[in-house]
C-alpha positions as MATLAB code, in Angstrom:
seq = 'MFFVFILMFVCCDGFLIDTTNPPGTGQYMTDKHYKALMDLFFEERQARLHLEYAVTQLQHELVKTQTAVGNKLLESNKYNKTIEQYVKELKNKTEVLDIRLFDVESDNIQLKTELNSLRKSHSELKVQYNQIKQNYASFENKTHYFDTEIQSLKQLKSVTDLQAVFRISNQTDHLEHELQNTNSQIVVLQSSDNARKQDFLALYNKTMVVEQSMNNQFQSSETINKARIQKVAVDVSQNSIKVAKALDDITAYNQRTAVSLYPVYKTYSSGSTIMFNGIRSSNGLNSTRLANIRNKGYFTCDNDGLYRISVSLMTKTAGCRVDVFTNNSLRNHIYAHNVHDSDFNTMTFDSLERLSKGDTIILKAGSTVLLYGSSYSVLSVLQITT';
ca = [
      -0.837   58.679  -34.660;
      -2.327   61.596  -33.079;
       0.362   63.732  -33.120;
       0.349   63.132  -37.245;
      -3.387   63.668  -37.579;
      -2.816   67.218  -35.545;
       0.410   68.232  -38.104;
      -1.597   67.252  -41.055;
      -4.236   69.205  -39.954;
      -2.491   72.607  -39.357;
      -0.805   71.830  -42.324;
      -4.108   71.814  -44.852;
      -5.959   74.363  -42.734;
      -8.725   71.938  -41.849;
     -10.601   69.448  -43.484;
     -12.381   70.112  -46.829;
     -15.587   69.072  -46.060;
     -17.385   70.781  -49.483;
     -16.713   68.411  -52.273;
     -17.797   70.651  -54.813;
     -14.645   72.872  -54.617;
     -12.222   71.302  -56.549;
      -9.205   70.435  -55.003;
      -6.257   73.082  -54.544;
      -2.375   72.891  -54.349;
      -2.096   71.528  -51.561;
      -3.585   74.342  -49.108;
      -6.757   71.566  -48.495;
      -7.364   67.457  -47.438;
     -10.024   66.208  -50.128;
     -11.844   63.123  -49.118;
      -9.715   60.834  -50.595;
      -7.379   62.307  -48.309;
      -9.286   62.068  -45.486;
     -10.305   58.236  -46.428;
      -7.073   57.412  -46.619;
      -6.001   58.654  -42.855;
      -8.916   57.035  -41.867;
      -7.967   53.404  -43.331;
      -4.410   54.276  -41.874;
      -6.215   54.679  -38.191;
      -8.332   51.273  -39.023;
      -5.421   49.395  -40.690;
      -3.681   49.963  -37.271;
      -6.103   49.476  -34.752;
      -6.435   46.264  -36.117;
      -2.787   45.493  -36.313;
      -3.197   46.394  -32.874;
      -5.891   44.207  -31.391;
      -4.603   41.447  -33.580;
      -1.383   41.445  -31.655;
      -3.055   42.440  -28.333;
      -5.417   39.028  -28.951;
      -2.105   36.845  -29.669;
       0.028   38.071  -26.772;
      -3.722   37.202  -24.737;
      -3.246   33.824  -26.280;
       0.079   33.157  -25.013;
      -0.773   34.067  -21.651;
      -3.456   31.757  -21.387;
      -1.100   29.187  -22.750;
       1.194   29.907  -19.988;
      -1.575   30.142  -17.038;
      -2.468   26.724  -18.569;
       0.757   25.157  -18.799;
       2.037   26.746  -15.467;
      -0.976   25.260  -13.430;
      -0.982   21.617  -15.107;
       2.840   21.790  -13.989;
       2.201   22.349  -10.552;
      -0.405   20.153  -10.706;
       1.890   17.325  -11.568;
       4.201   18.638   -8.975;
       1.920   18.293   -6.126;
       0.893   14.737   -7.244;
       4.826   14.182   -7.398;
       5.032   15.102   -3.984;
       2.355   13.125   -2.466;
       3.668   10.100   -4.309;
       6.869   10.661   -3.083;
       5.341   10.977    0.371;
       4.041    7.659    0.368;
       7.229    6.085   -1.230;
       9.025    7.323    1.845;
       6.791    5.996    3.843;
       6.653    2.533    2.667;
      10.513    2.844    2.164;
      10.187    3.521    6.671;
       7.858    0.301    6.779;
      10.486   -1.652    4.802;
      13.490   -0.291    7.439;
      11.182   -1.075   10.472;
      10.500   -4.726    8.832;
      13.756   -5.198    8.468;
      15.142   -3.958   11.869;
      12.478   -6.423   13.235;
      14.465   -9.385   10.821;
      17.897   -8.457   12.022;
      16.956   -8.612   15.881;
      15.240  -11.850   14.912;
      18.190  -13.190   13.197;
      20.540  -11.547   16.012;
      18.266  -13.685   18.594;
      18.644  -16.882   16.485;
      22.895  -16.403   16.277;
      22.489  -16.049   20.033;
      20.918  -19.458   20.613;
      23.204  -20.819   17.808;
      26.257  -19.953   19.895;
      24.732  -21.196   22.934;
      23.743  -24.761   21.263;
      27.254  -24.730   19.882;
      28.519  -23.986   23.469;
      26.216  -27.263   24.557;
      27.599  -29.097   21.675;
      31.192  -28.432   22.944;
      30.536  -29.575   26.375;
      28.496  -32.936   24.830;
      31.585  -33.767   22.721;
      33.984  -33.101   25.711;
      31.844  -35.639   28.068;
      31.705  -38.045   25.005;
      34.918  -38.151   24.711;
      35.597  -38.702   28.873;
      33.235  -41.545   28.364;
      35.174  -42.920   25.693;
      38.372  -42.946   27.802;
      36.213  -44.366   30.683;
      35.400  -47.303   28.420;
      38.715  -48.167   27.043;
      39.484  -48.013   30.479;
      37.065  -50.672   30.970;
      37.934  -52.161   28.217;
      41.529  -52.652   29.467;
      40.340  -54.135   32.464;
      38.156  -56.961   30.964;
      41.058  -58.112   28.619;
      43.277  -58.161   32.120;
      40.161  -60.407   33.751;
      39.796  -62.274   30.651;
      43.559  -63.205   30.862;
      43.442  -64.011   34.874;
      40.371  -65.699   33.807;
      42.098  -68.296   31.230;
      44.795  -68.331   33.731;
      42.602  -69.536   36.392;
      40.555  -72.500   33.530;
      44.148  -73.770   33.186;
      44.958  -74.044   36.500;
      41.580  -75.688   37.695;
      42.073  -78.446   34.716;
      45.327  -78.783   36.481;
      44.123  -79.375   39.582;
      41.750  -82.153   39.097;
      44.679  -84.108   38.199;
      45.804  -83.852   42.167;
      44.913  -86.513   44.145;
      46.886  -85.135   47.554;
      45.166  -82.696   50.050;
      47.122  -80.081   49.915;
      46.962  -79.782   46.798;
      42.649  -80.125   46.743;
      42.567  -77.235   49.544;
      44.978  -75.301   47.337;
      42.263  -75.998   44.496;
      39.134  -74.824   46.973;
      41.406  -71.513   47.315;
      42.378  -71.291   44.042;
      37.729  -72.031   43.075;
      36.809  -69.137   45.616;
      39.310  -66.470   44.104;
      37.711  -67.675   40.708;
      34.742  -66.861   41.546;
      35.344  -63.586   43.464;
      37.271  -62.737   39.982;
      33.702  -63.804   38.380;
      31.707  -62.247   40.477;
      33.925  -58.500   39.792;
      33.737  -59.726   35.951;
      30.416  -59.526   35.804;
      29.768  -56.070   37.864;
      32.448  -54.827   35.840;
      30.146  -56.002   32.528;
      26.882  -54.387   34.291;
      29.310  -51.189   34.346;
      30.238  -51.358   30.535;
      26.505  -52.144   29.906;
      25.435  -48.842   31.311;
      28.111  -46.771   30.172;
      27.317  -47.933   26.758;
      23.838  -47.337   26.931;
      24.540  -43.794   28.540;
      26.999  -43.023   25.950;
      24.557  -44.439   23.457;
      22.263  -41.977   24.946;
      24.116  -38.704   24.821;
      25.042  -39.872   21.195;
      21.038  -39.842   20.355;
      20.455  -36.127   22.350;
      23.802  -34.922   20.350;
      22.496  -36.148   17.189;
      19.093  -34.408   17.896;
      20.760  -31.084   19.411;
      22.530  -31.070   16.340;
      19.748  -32.177   13.785;
      17.810  -29.387   15.139;
      20.033  -26.407   15.093;
      20.915  -27.352   11.430;
      17.201  -27.119   11.361;
      16.659  -23.925   12.688;
      19.813  -22.392   10.990;
      18.702  -23.424    7.380;
      15.426  -22.185    7.949;
      16.185  -18.920    9.345;
      18.753  -18.371    6.274;
      15.989  -19.067    3.674;
      13.389  -16.577    5.422;
      15.814  -13.805    6.057;
      17.412  -14.378    2.380;
      14.053  -14.085    1.458;
      13.131  -11.561    2.815;
      16.618   -9.728    2.068;
      15.463  -10.427   -2.002;
      12.188   -8.996   -1.345;
      13.506   -5.809    0.419;
      16.107   -5.488   -1.953;
      13.514   -5.899   -4.980;
      11.147   -3.327   -3.352;
      13.906   -0.685   -3.165;
      15.095   -0.953   -6.037;
      11.368   -0.625   -7.563;
      10.633    2.419   -5.121;
      14.315    3.106   -6.376;
      13.357    3.741   -9.782;
       9.916    5.184   -9.537;
      11.735    8.495   -7.358;
      14.296    8.443  -10.384;
      11.390    8.785  -13.004;
       9.672   10.961  -10.708;
      12.665   13.169  -10.638;
      13.653   13.043  -14.265;
       9.465   13.977  -14.822;
       9.595   16.948  -12.319;
      13.096   18.350  -13.926;
      11.585   18.127  -17.794;
       9.011   20.391  -16.018;
      10.682   22.521  -14.812;
      13.028   22.833  -18.127;
       9.939   23.078  -19.852;
       8.278   26.050  -17.961;
      12.046   27.319  -17.925;
      12.494   27.382  -21.490;
       8.206   28.657  -21.721;
       9.060   31.392  -19.753;
      12.780   32.317  -21.740;
      11.462   32.275  -25.633;
      12.396   35.140  -27.661;
      10.575   38.172  -27.981;
      11.531   41.290  -29.731;
      10.272   44.316  -30.967;
      12.230   46.726  -32.991;
      11.606   50.194  -34.631;
      14.175   51.443  -37.224;
      15.863   55.129  -37.905;
      14.225   57.295  -39.179;
      15.636   58.248  -42.927;
      14.979   57.734  -46.622;
      17.072   54.581  -47.429;
      18.434   53.867  -51.235;
      17.568   51.057  -52.725;
      19.009   48.123  -51.695;
      20.083   49.292  -48.739;
      19.734   47.973  -45.117;
      16.884   48.800  -42.802;
      18.544   49.462  -39.809;
      16.512   48.192  -36.560;
      18.426   49.946  -33.603;
      15.387   50.797  -31.596;
      14.492   48.222  -28.824;
      10.666   48.782  -27.824;
      10.285   45.447  -26.020;
      12.383   42.245  -24.980;
      11.955   39.336  -23.772;
      13.936   35.996  -22.633;
      17.141   37.701  -24.219;
      20.250   39.514  -22.448;
      22.406   42.576  -22.556;
      24.752   41.503  -25.046;
      22.048   39.997  -27.234;
      20.304   43.104  -27.371;
      23.743   45.593  -27.635;
      24.246   43.273  -31.049;
      20.638   43.720  -32.397;
      21.794   47.608  -31.974;
      24.995   47.252  -33.724;
      23.936   44.924  -36.652;
      20.665   46.570  -37.016;
      18.631   43.162  -37.747;
      17.441   40.196  -35.815;
      19.606   36.864  -35.254;
      18.060   33.800  -34.030;
      19.715   32.502  -31.288;
      17.193   29.106  -30.848;
      15.164   26.938  -32.840;
      11.972   26.962  -33.224;
       8.310   28.033  -34.876;
       8.480   32.187  -35.056;
       5.817   35.177  -35.804;
       7.396   37.932  -37.893;
       5.468   41.100  -37.694;
       6.185   44.071  -39.798;
       5.103   47.140  -39.915;
       6.261   50.264  -41.596;
       5.065   53.421  -41.961;
       5.879   56.024  -45.171;
       5.082   58.961  -47.288;
       7.153   57.598  -50.337;
       4.529   57.063  -53.087;
       4.661   53.791  -54.607;
       7.787   52.198  -52.855;
       8.603   48.476  -51.839;
      10.259   46.332  -48.849;
      11.860   43.398  -48.965;
      11.935   40.533  -46.705;
      15.355   38.436  -46.640;
      15.936   35.122  -44.363;
      19.459   34.729  -44.285;
      19.756   36.695  -47.402;
      17.334   34.939  -49.168;
      14.539   36.886  -50.615;
      10.758   35.505  -48.488;
       8.340   38.146  -49.544;
       7.170   41.824  -50.655;
       6.021   44.758  -48.641;
       4.562   47.211  -51.132;
       3.165   51.095  -50.102;
       0.772   51.860  -52.932;
       0.387   55.167  -51.724;
      -0.128   57.806  -55.191;
       1.618   61.199  -53.799;
       4.581   61.588  -51.539;
       2.609   63.835  -49.153;
       0.395   60.604  -48.670;
       0.956   58.348  -45.344;
       0.657   54.540  -46.243;
       1.118   51.840  -44.014;
       3.533   48.706  -45.366;
       2.593   44.980  -43.230;
       3.651   42.010  -43.149;
       2.441   38.844  -40.790;
       4.318   35.288  -41.491;
       5.271   31.702  -39.509;
       8.345   30.937  -40.144;
      10.837   27.744  -38.742;
      14.098   29.450  -37.959;
      17.068   27.261  -36.264;
      20.016   28.945  -34.682;
      21.874   31.539  -36.274;
      19.128   32.678  -39.081;
      18.407   36.367  -39.487;
      15.563   38.499  -40.652;
      17.142   41.398  -42.834;
      14.568   44.083  -44.401;
      16.170   45.516  -47.263;
      14.701   48.720  -49.104;
      13.792   47.541  -52.851;
      13.113   50.874  -53.737;
      13.996   54.542  -52.183;
      11.685   54.957  -49.244;
      11.499   56.959  -46.113;
      10.813   55.908  -43.377;
       9.449   56.587  -40.116;
      10.495   55.191  -36.595;
       9.898   55.594  -32.978;
       6.256   54.081  -32.751;
       5.498   54.473  -36.283;
       7.301   51.390  -37.421;
       7.856   47.984  -36.039;
       9.649   44.604  -36.586;
       8.161   42.279  -34.252;
      10.061   38.773  -33.515;
       7.579   36.079  -31.016;
       9.042   32.528  -30.190;
       6.042   30.295  -30.349;
       7.372   26.954  -29.761;
      10.599   25.454  -29.656;
];
């Protein structure tokens, strides 16, 4: 702008301060010209201040969002450390339960060994008991035989027969004594067998009770630990999803589309497309997209969202017009109100538009218009939200 001001000063041979002199044929700058130039400077300064304010607000929002996400990440890390400590405690408790279960299994094996030993002893006692029963039956048979013989001897009258009877009676007494001893042994064996049976049943019942108690305790502990571990896993998964979403939001925020374009300096005929193939600055666009914009001369939207579209065009064409199109649909007219072709004028347009992927922003000349490029005219597109 300073260069334009110097150029006009040189061409017009200085400013005409004296308003009493009539305007010439182009050799002097009138008050009207000077006021229009000052208005042009003021408008351009206001546009720049407005744009700087918008950029500052966006930077503040970015810093605030990054700070909030950083705090969330710190809280998530602390919570994850607490969860890891809790999982370690659960693992330690599970190891203790495994050790106790191993001890119980060892005791159970020992009890089973003793049980097998008792069963073997019980089998041996049963064999002995059956043998004693057989001997007892044999003794009963002999006793019955001797009783029969005694009855027959009572009818004998000879001394010889009486002696034989006495001898048989003595043998019978001896057999009865042995039978009593045998009965006593049988009673002792039966008592011992019953005692061993009671011990065996008590030991077996105790083993079953201990095993059932440990199984119940282990199952209960295992169920509780599984539920806690599943809850911890769900919490960790939810935190991971939240962190991933926050990182995605930060990435999307940092990759929002922003580009400033300037047109080719030339005179555009009515209905022709104004070619914005100069790129002043950009963000979120790779080299392929920038090359595509240069080749086409207009902006194409990459992502859905709310965009701010700002246009500032400098011209010397009197009474000209520029049309703003979205997808070949007329959005707005921009007019230059200068009276003479020698007057500089800036046409501006600022709007918020909801754009979808593939939408285009195209500027066309509504009438014949001479546009300045480089640092005099600019088309800015800024993505505000997704």
